[in-house]
CSV table of C-alpha atoms in Angstrom, one decimal:
chain,number,residue,atom,x,y,z
A,106,SER,CA,12.3,6.8,8.2
A,107,ALA,CA,13.0,9.9,10.2
A,108,ARG,CA,12.2,11.5,13.6
A,109,ALA,CA,10.8,15.0,14.1
A,110,THR,CA,12.9,15.2,17.3
A,111,PRO,CA,15.4,12.8,18.8
A,112,GLU,CA,12.9,11.4,21.2
A,113,ALA,CA,10.0,11.2,18.8
A,114,PRO,CA,9.1,7.9,17.2
A,115,GLU,CA,10.3,7.1,13.7
A,116,GLN,CA,8.0,7.9,10.9
A,117,PRO,CA,8.1,6.5,7.4
A,118,LEU,CA,9.0,8.9,4.7
A,119,CYS,CA,7.9,6.7,1.8
A,120,TRP,CA,6.1,3.4,1.5
A,121,THR,CA,4.6,1.1,-1.0
A,122,HIS,CA,1.7,-1.3,-0.9
A,123,GLU,CA,0.1,-3.7,-3.3
A,124,HIS,CA,-3.7,-4.3,-2.9
A,125,GLY,CA,-5.3,-6.7,-5.2
A,126,ALA,CA,-4.3,-5.7,-8.7
A,127,GLY,CA,-3.5,-2.1,-7.6
A,128,ARG,CA,-0.4,-0.4,-6.2
A,129,VAL,CA,0.0,2.5,-3.9
A,130,PHE,CA,3.1,4.8,-3.3
A,131,TYR,CA,3.2,7.4,-0.5
A,132,ASP,CA,5.8,10.1,-0.3
A,133,ALA,CA,6.1,12.5,2.6
A,134,LEU,CA,9.1,14.4,1.2
A,135,GLY,CA,7.6,16.8,-1.3
A,136,HIS,CA,6.4,19.7,0.8
A,137,THR,CA,8.3,22.5,-1.0
A,138,LYS,CA,9.2,23.5,-4.5
A,139,SER,CA,12.9,22.9,-3.8
A,140,SER,CA,12.2,19.4,-2.7
A,141,LEU,CA,10.4,18.7,-6.0
A,142,LEU,CA,13.3,20.2,-7.9
A,143,ASN,CA,15.8,18.0,-6.1
A,144,PRO,CA,17.3,15.5,-8.6
A,145,ALA,CA,17.3,12.6,-6.1
A,146,HIS,CA,13.6,13.3,-5.2
A,147,ARG,CA,12.6,13.6,-8.9
A,148,ARG,CA,14.3,10.2,-9.6
A,149,LEU,CA,12.4,8.7,-6.7
A,150,LEU,CA,9.2,10.0,-8.1
A,151,THR,CA,10.0,8.8,-11.6
A,152,GLN,CA,10.9,5.3,-10.4
A,153,ALA,CA,7.8,5.2,-8.2
A,154,THR,CA,5.6,6.2,-11.1
A,155,ARG,CA,7.2,3.4,-13.2
A,156,TRP,CA,6.6,0.9,-10.5
A,157,LEU,CA,3.0,2.0,-10.2
A,158,LEU,CA,2.5,1.6,-13.9
A,159,ARG,CA,4.3,-1.7,-13.9
A,160,MET,CA,6.9,-0.4,-16.3
A,161,GLU,CA,10.5,-1.8,-16.3
A,162,SER,CA,13.1,0.0,-14.2
A,163,VAL,CA,15.5,2.3,-16.0
């Protein structure tokens, strides 16, 4: 989680949810090209996609 300002409430940056047989992943980090090119963010997205598809973790 993160805060927009020190006094602002914490907001989630990523979350997951399972609903019935489906899965949901939310990511609030990818607003810029540089964010999507960041290796750590790319790994997060890769792992999230694998989780969504019920594939084994790497």
